[in-house]
Structure formats: C-alpha cells, structure tokens
XYZ file of C-alpha atoms in Angstrom:
87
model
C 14.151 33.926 -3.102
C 12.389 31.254 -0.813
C 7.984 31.439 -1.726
C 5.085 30.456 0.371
C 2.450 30.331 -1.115
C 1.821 33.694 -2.930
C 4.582 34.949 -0.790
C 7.996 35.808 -1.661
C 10.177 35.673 1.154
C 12.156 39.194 1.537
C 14.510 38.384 4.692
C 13.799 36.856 7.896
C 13.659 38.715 10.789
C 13.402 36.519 13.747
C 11.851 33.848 15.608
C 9.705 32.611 18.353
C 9.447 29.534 20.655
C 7.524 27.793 17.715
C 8.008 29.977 14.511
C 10.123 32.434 12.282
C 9.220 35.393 11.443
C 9.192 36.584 7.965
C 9.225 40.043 6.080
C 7.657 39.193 2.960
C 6.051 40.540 -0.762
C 2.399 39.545 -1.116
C 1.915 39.995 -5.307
C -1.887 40.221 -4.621
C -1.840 42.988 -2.168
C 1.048 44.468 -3.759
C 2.458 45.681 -0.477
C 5.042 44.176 2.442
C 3.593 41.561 4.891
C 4.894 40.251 8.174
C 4.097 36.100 8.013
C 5.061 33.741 10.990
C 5.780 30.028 10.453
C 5.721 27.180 12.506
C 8.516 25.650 12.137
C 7.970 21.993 11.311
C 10.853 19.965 12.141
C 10.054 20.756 15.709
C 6.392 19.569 15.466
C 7.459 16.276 13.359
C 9.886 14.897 15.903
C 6.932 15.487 18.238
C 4.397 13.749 15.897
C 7.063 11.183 15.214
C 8.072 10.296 19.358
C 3.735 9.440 19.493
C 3.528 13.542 21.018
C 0.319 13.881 18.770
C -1.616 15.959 21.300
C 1.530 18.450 22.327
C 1.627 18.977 17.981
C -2.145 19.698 18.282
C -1.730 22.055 21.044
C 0.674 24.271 19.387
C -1.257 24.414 16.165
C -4.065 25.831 18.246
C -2.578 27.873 20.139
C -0.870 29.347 16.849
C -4.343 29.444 15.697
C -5.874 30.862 18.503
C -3.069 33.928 19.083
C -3.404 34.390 14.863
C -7.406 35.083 15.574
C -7.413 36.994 18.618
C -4.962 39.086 16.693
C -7.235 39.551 13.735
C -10.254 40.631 16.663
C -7.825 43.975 17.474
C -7.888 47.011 15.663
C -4.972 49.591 16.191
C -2.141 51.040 14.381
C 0.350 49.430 15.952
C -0.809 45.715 15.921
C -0.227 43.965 12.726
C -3.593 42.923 10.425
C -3.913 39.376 9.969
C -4.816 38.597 6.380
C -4.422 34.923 6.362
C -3.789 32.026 8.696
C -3.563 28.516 7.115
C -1.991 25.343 7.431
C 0.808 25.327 4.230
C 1.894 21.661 3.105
C-alpha cells in the first residue's frame, strides 16, 4: 500500500483536471480520509517548458479551493484537516 505522509493509501477513487483523489487511513485520527493530489508530472513539464507562473497558479488555486473549503461547515462537505505541499 502506496503512503503519504501519515497516510496510507486505501484505493483511489478518481480524479480532477489537476489531481487524484484518494480514499485513505489517517493512523493519527484513526478514521478514513478523502486526500486530493496534484498530480506532479503535469506541473513539472510546465515548470520544465519555462511555464513557472501557470505551475504557480494551480498551486494557488489548489490552495485557495482547499481553504475556502475548510471556511464551510455542513454535513455534506468534506473537513479539511490538512493542506500542504508533500516532496
């Protein structure tokens, strides 16, 4: 089974323009998250044809839909525990 960080990666259950979607264990909160991953292949061949600012833009705007997420409170929108950058 595939880890990130203290994740253990259960299955995958889809994916985005920019990321996957992952059902996975979290050992700390002993219970079953939903994480989403950029996918970076995509953003290196940006970074690597000089696209610097289009591989910024998507990390925002990951990081901007991950916190305006975490603002809502309702049973049927997922809780956002964590959003970090994972090297």
């Amino acid at each position: 089974m595939e880890s990130i960080g203290r994740y253990e990666v259960v299955q995958r259950l889809g994916s985005g323009s920019h990321c996957d979607v992952l059902l996975c264990w979290d050992d700390d909160a002993e219970s079953v998250v939903k994480l989403f991953r950029i996918r970076g292949r995509r953003l290196k061949r940006r970074i690597a044809k000089g696209d610097d600012e289009l591989a910024a833009r998507v990390l925002q705007n990951f990081h901007n839909k991950a916190n305006l997420t975490a603002s809502l409170n309702h049973p049927n929108i997922i809780n956002v525990i964590e959003c970090a950058l994972a090297v």
